[in-house]
GROMACS .gro file of C-alpha atoms in nm:
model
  344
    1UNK     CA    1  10.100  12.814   7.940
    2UNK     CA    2  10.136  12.726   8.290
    3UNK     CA    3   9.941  12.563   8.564
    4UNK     CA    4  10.055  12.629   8.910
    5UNK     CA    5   9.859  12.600   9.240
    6UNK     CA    6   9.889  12.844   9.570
    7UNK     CA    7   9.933  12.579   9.808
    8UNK     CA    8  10.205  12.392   9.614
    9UNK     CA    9  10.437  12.655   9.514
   10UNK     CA   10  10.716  12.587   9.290
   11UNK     CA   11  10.527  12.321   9.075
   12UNK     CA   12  10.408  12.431   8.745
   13UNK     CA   13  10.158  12.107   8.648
   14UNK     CA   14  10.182  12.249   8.261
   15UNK     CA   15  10.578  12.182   8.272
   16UNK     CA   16  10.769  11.902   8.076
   17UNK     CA   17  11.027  11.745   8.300
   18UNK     CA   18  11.095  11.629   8.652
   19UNK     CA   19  10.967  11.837   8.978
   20UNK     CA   20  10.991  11.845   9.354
   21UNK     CA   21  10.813  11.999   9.593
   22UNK     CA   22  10.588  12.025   9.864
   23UNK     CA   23  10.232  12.096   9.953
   24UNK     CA   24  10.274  12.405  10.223
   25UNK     CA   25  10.032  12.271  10.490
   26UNK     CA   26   9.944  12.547  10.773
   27UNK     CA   27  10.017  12.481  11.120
   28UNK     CA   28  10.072  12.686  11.439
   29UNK     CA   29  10.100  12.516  11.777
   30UNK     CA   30  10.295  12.573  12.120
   31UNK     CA   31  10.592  12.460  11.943
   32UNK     CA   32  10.544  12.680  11.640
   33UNK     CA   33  10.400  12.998  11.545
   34UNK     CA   34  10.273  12.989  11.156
   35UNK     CA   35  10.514  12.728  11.057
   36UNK     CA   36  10.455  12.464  10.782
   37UNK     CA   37  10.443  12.134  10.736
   38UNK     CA   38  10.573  11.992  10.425
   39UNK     CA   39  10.419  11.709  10.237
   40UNK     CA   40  10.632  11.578   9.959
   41UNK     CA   41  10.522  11.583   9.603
   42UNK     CA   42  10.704  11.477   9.283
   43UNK     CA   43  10.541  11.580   8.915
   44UNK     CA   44  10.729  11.362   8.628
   45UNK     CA   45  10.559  11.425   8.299
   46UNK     CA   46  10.694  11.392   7.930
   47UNK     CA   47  10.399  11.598   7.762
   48UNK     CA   48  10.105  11.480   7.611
   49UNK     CA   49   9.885  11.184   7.725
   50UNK     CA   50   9.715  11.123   8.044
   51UNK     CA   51   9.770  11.219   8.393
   52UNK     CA   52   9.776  10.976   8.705
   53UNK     CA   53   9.794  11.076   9.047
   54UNK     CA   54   9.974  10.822   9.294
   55UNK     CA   55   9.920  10.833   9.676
   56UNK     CA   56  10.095  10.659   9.949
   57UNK     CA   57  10.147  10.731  10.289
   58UNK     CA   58   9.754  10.865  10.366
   59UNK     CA   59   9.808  10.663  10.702
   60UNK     CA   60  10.159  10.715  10.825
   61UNK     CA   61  10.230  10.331  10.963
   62UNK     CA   62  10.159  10.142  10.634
   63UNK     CA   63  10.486  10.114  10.420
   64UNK     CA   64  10.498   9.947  10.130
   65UNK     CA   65  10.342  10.236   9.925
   66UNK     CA   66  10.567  10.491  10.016
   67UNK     CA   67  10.829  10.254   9.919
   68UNK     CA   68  10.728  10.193   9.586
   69UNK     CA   69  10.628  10.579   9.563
   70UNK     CA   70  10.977  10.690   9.661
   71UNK     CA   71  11.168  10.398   9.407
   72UNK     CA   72  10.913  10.525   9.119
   73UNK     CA   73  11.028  10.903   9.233
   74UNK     CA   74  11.411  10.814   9.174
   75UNK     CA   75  11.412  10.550   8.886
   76UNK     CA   76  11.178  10.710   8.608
   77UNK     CA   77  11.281  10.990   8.414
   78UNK     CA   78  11.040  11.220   8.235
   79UNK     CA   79  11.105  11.100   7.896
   80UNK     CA   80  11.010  10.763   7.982
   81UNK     CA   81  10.660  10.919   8.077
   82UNK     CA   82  10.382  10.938   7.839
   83UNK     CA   83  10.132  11.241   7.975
   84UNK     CA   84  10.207  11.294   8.351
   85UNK     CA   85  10.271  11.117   8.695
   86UNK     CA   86  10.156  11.345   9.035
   87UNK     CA   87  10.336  11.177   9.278
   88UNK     CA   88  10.267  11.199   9.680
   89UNK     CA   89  10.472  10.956   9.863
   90UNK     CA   90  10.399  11.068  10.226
   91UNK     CA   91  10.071  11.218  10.175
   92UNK     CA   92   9.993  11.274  10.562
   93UNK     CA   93  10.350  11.347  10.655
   94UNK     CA   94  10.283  11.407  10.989
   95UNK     CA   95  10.157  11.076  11.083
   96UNK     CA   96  10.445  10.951  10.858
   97UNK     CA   97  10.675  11.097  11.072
   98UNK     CA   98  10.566  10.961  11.399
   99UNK     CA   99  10.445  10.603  11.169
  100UNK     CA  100  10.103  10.587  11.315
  101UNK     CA  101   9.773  10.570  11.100
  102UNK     CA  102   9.658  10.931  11.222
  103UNK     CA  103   9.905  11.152  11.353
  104UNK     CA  104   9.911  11.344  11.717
  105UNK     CA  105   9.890  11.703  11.528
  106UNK     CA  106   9.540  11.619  11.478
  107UNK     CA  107   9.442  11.310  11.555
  108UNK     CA  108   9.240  11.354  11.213
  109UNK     CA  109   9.167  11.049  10.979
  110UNK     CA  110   9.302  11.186  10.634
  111UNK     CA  111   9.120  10.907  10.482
  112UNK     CA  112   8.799  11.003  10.576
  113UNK     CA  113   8.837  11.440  10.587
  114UNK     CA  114   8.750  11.466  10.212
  115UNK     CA  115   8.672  11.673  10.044
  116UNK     CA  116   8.854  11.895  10.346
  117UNK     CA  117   8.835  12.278  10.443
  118UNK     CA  118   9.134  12.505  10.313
  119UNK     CA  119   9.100  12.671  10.638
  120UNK     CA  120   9.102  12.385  10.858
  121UNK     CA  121   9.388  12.168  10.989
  122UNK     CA  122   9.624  11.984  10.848
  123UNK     CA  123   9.472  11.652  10.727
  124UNK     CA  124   9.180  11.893  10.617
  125UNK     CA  125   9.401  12.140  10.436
  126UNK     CA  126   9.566  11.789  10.262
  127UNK     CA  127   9.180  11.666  10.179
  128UNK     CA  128   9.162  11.998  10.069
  129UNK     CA  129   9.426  11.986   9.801
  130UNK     CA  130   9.378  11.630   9.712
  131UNK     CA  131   8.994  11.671   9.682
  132UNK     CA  132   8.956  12.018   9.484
  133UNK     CA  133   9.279  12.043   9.283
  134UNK     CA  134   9.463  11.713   9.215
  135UNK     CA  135   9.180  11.456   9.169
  136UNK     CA  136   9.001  11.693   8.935
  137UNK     CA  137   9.307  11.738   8.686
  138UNK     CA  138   9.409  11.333   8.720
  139UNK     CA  139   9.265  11.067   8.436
  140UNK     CA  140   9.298  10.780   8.718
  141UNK     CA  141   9.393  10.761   9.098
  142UNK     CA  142   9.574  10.479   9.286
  143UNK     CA  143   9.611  10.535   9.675
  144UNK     CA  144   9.843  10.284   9.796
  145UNK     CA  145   9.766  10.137  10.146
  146UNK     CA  146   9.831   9.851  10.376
  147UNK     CA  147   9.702   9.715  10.728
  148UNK     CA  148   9.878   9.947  10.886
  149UNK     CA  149   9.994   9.841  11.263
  150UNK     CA  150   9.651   9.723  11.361
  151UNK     CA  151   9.600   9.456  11.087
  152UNK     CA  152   9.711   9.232  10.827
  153UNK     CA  153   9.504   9.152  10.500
  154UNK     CA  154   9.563   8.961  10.215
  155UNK     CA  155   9.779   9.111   9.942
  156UNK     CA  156   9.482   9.290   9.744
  157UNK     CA  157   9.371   9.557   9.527
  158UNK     CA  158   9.106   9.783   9.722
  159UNK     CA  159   8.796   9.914   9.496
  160UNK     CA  160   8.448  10.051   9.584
  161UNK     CA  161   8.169   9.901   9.327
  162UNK     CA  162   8.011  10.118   9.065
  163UNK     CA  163   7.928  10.379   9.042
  164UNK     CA  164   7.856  10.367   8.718
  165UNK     CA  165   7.937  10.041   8.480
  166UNK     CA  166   8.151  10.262   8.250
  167UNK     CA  167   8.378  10.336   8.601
  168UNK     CA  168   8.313  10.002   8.755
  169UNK     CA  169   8.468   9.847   8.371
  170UNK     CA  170   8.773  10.049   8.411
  171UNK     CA  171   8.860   9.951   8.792
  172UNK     CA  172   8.827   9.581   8.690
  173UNK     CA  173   9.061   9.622   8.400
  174UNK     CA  174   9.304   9.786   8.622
  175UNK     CA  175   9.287   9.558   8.888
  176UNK     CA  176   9.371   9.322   8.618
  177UNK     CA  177   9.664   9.467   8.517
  178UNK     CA  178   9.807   9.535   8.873
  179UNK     CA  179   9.745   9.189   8.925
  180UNK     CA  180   9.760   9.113   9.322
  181UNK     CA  181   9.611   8.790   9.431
  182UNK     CA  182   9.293   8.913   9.573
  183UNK     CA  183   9.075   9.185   9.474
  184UNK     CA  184   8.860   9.277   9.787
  185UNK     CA  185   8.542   9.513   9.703
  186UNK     CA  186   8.355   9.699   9.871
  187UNK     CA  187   7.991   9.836   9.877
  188UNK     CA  188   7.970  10.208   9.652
  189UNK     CA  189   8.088  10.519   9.891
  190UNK     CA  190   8.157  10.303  10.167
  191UNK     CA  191   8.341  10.545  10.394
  192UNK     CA  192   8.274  10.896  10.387
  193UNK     CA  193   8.535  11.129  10.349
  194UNK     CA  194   8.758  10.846  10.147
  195UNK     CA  195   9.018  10.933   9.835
  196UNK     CA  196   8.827  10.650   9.685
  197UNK     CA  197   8.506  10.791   9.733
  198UNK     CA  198   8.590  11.121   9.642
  199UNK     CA  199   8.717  11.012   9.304
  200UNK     CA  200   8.405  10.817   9.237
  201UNK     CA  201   8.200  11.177   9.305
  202UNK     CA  202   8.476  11.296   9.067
  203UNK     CA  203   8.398  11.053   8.817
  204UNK     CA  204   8.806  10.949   8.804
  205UNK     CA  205   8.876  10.570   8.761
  206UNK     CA  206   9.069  10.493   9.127
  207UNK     CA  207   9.185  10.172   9.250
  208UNK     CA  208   9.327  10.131   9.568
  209UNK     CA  209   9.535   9.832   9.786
  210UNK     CA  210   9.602   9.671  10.116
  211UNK     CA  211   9.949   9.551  10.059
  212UNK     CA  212   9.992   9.327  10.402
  213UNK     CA  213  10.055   9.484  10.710
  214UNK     CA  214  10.126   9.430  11.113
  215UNK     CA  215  10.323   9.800  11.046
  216UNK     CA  216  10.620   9.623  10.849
  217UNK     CA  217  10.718   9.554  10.538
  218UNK     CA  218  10.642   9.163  10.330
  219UNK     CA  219  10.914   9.182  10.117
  220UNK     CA  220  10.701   8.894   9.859
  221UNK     CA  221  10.432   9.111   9.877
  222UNK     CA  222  10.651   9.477   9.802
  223UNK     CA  223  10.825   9.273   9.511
  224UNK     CA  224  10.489   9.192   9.335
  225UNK     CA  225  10.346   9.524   9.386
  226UNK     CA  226  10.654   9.659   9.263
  227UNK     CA  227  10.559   9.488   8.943
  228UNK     CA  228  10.229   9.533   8.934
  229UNK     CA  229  10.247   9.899   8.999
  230UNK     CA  230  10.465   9.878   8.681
  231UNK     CA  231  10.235   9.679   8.490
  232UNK     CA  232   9.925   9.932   8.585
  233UNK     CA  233  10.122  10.224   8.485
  234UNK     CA  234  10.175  10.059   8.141
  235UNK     CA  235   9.812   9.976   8.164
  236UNK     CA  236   9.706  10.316   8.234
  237UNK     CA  237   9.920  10.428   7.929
  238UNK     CA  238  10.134  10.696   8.134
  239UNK     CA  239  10.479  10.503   8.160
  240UNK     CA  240  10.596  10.394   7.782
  241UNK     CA  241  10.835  10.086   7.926
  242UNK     CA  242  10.656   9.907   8.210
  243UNK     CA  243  10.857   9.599   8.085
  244UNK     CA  244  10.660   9.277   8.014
  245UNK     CA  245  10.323   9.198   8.119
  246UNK     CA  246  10.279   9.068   8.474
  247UNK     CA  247  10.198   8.701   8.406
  248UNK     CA  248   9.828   8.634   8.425
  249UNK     CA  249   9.715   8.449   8.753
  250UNK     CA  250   9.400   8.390   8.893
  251UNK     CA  251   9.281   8.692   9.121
  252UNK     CA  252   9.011   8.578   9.357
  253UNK     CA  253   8.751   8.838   9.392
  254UNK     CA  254   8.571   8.901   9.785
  255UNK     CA  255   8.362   9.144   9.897
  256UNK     CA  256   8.327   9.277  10.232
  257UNK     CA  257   7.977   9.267  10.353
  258UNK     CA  258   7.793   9.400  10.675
  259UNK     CA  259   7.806   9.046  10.828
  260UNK     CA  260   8.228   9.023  10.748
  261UNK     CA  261   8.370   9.135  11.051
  262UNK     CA  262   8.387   8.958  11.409
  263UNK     CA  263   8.378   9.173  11.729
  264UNK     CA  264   8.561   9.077  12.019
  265UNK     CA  265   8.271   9.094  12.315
  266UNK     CA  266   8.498   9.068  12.564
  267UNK     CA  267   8.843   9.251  12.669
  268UNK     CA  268   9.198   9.033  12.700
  269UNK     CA  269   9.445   8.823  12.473
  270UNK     CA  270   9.381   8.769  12.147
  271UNK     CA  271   9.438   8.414  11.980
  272UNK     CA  272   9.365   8.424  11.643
  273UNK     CA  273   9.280   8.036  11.538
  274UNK     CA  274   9.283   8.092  11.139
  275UNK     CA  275   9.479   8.224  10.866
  276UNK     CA  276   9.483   8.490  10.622
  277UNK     CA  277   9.307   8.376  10.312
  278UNK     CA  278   9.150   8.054  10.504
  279UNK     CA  279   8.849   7.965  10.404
  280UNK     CA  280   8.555   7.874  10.694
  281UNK     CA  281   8.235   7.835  10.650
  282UNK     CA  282   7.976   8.005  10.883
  283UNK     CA  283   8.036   7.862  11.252
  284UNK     CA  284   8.407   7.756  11.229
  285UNK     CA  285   8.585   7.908  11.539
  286UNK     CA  286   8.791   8.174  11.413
  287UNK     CA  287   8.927   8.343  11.735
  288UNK     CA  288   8.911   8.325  12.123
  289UNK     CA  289   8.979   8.596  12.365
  290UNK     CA  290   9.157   8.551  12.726
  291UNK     CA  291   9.128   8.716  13.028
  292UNK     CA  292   9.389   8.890  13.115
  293UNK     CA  293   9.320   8.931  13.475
  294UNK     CA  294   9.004   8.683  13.588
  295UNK     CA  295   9.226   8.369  13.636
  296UNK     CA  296   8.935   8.130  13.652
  297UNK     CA  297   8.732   8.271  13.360
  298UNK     CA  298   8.766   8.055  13.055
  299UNK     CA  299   8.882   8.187  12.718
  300UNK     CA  300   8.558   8.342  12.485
  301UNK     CA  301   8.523   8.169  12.160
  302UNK     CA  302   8.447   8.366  11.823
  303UNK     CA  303   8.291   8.226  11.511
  304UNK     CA  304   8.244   8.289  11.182
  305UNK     CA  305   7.931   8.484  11.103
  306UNK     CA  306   7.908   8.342  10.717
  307UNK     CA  307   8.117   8.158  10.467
  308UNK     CA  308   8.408   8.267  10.301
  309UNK     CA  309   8.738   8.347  10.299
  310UNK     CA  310   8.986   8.519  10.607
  311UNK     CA  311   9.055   8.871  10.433
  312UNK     CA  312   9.191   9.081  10.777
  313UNK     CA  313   9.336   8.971  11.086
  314UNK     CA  314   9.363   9.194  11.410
  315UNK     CA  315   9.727   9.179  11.453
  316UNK     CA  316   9.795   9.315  11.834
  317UNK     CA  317   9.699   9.077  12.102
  318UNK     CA  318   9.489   9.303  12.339
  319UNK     CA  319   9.159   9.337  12.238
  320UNK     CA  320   8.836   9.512  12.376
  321UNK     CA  321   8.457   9.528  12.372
  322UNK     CA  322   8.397   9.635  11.979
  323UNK     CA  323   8.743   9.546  11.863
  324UNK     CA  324   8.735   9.361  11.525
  325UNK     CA  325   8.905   9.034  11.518
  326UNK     CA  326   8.857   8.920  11.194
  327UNK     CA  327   8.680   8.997  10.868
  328UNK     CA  328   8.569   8.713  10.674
  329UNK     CA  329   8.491   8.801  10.288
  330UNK     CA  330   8.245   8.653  10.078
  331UNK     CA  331   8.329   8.547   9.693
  332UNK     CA  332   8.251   8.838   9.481
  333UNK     CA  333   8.178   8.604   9.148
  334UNK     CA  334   8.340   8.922   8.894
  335UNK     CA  335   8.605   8.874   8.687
  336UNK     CA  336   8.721   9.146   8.393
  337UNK     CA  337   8.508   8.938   8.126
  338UNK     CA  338   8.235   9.001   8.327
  339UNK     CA  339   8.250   9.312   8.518
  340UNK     CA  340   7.972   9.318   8.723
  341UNK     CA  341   7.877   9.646   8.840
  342UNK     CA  342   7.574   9.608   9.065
  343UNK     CA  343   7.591   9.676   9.438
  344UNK     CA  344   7.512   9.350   9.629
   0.00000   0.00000   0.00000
């Protein structure tokens, strides 16, 4: 029996073994008439056992994901796989190609087009897929992001709460297993359109990361995902030698709240005056702006809004009205053991 789908030809899903391919994404523009753009897929399954879908690359300047997508591509073979690994490394290629979070073909968010239109463009065609075809036949999801070029956040797993406690019990244990040394939640459904939302309408256990970021590459923080990924995979029961463990270490748990992030009310030079994973308490200057152009006009001062801990810093320097700054997160109080499921 065989399981193949129109807009990924080439790829039977039902197949033992290793596969390559491409989702055939629709585009004609001045340049081209009907042509395609090809977003990479890989399909590594040994038979039986569950199936995991792996994204990187949804916003095409954030790296270490399709790093760790492309090594995992290359380095497992199908008999070390238990069930199956989906594997899309460069999920928006386009904006991977040009390494910006959206890219100029449509200036679309893919991260917030689900679940998509088959007959729209091409981060809605992607949505498309993602949403009504590969999230549906996956057991659990990990989309793999960082801070892309306009940020930098602690090295953290990504999950929405809930929705349900069953789901909620199964992202803590995997954020567990990946093991990075923050876990930052979120409110349930907080963006709409999101992989992470979509699986939680799907009813798919998905965690998701921000892995650094200032559109490079940490290479502490790439080595301990590297593991980690490992460790989930093992975890999830899909790869049969994930090696050892990864050693147990306190992960501090934040959430983002309404009252996190600090807007810059003014336009000029950032100076950020704390660190990632700092901890303030509510009034503690966290940022000032200059003027770029009023030579008189002192610098504007920024303060925290509420206690906790420096999850994201704005990394480029110019700033305007409504740009965030900073995000301060607030301690989450859940741990595995406890698994707290209730929005706060």
């Amino acid at each position: 029996m065989s399981l193949h789908i129109p807009r990924i030809p080439g790829i039977d899903f039902a197949a033992v073994g290793k596969q390559l391919g491409y989702l055939e994404i629709e585009h004609s523009d001045n340049e081209n008439d009907a042509a395609v753009i090809p977003s990479p897929i890989a399909v590594l399954s040994g038979g039986d056992g569950p199936t995991v879908l792996l994204i990187a690359g949804t916003h095409g300047d954030e790296y270490e994901g399709q790093i760790l997508l492309q090594e995992l591509i290359r380095t497992v073979n199908p008999d070390e796989v238990t069930g199956r690994l989906i594997i899309l490394p460069a999920l928006n290629i386009a904006a991977v190609r040009e390494g910006r979070r959206v890219s100029s073909v449509d200036r679309v968010n893919l991260n917030r087009a689900l679940p998509g239109r088959a007959d729209g463009g091409p981060a809605l065609q992607i949505a498309s897929i993602v949403a009504g075809e590969l999230i549906p036949m996956a057991d659990f999801v990990m989309d793999i992001h960082s801070g892309g070029i306009a940020s930098e956040y602690v090295p953290s797993a990504f999950v929405y709460q809930g929705p349900t406690p069953e789901l909620w019990a199964e992202k803590a244990a995997a954020v567990a297993a990946f093991n990075a040394p923050y876990s930052v939640v979120v409110k349930p459904m907080l963006k709409a359109g999101s992989i992470s939302g979509a699986a939680d309408q799907a009813g798919v256990p998905m965690i998701s990361t921000e892995l650094g970021g200032r559109g490079t590459v940490s290479l502490p923080i790439l080595n301990r995902a590297r593991t980690g990924l490992r460790s989930l995979l093992g975890h999830w029961g899909v790869l049969k030698d994930a090696g050892p463990p990864t050693a147990e270490a306190l992960i501090q748990w934040v959430e983002l709240t309404a009252q996190s992030p600090v807007h810059s009310t003014m336009a000029g030079i950032l100076e950020p005056v704390v660190e990632l994973g700092q901890k303030v308490t509510a009034g503690d200057l966290v940022a000032r702006v200059h003027s770029v152009e009023e030579l008189e006009r002192p610098p504007k001062d920024f303060f925290a809004p509420i206690d906790g801990v420096v999850a994201i810093v704005r990394h480029p320097a110019l700033v305007n009205v409504g740009t965030t700054v900073v995000n301060i997160a607030v301690d989450h109080g859940t741990s595995y053991e406890k698994g707290n499921h209730e929005p706060s």
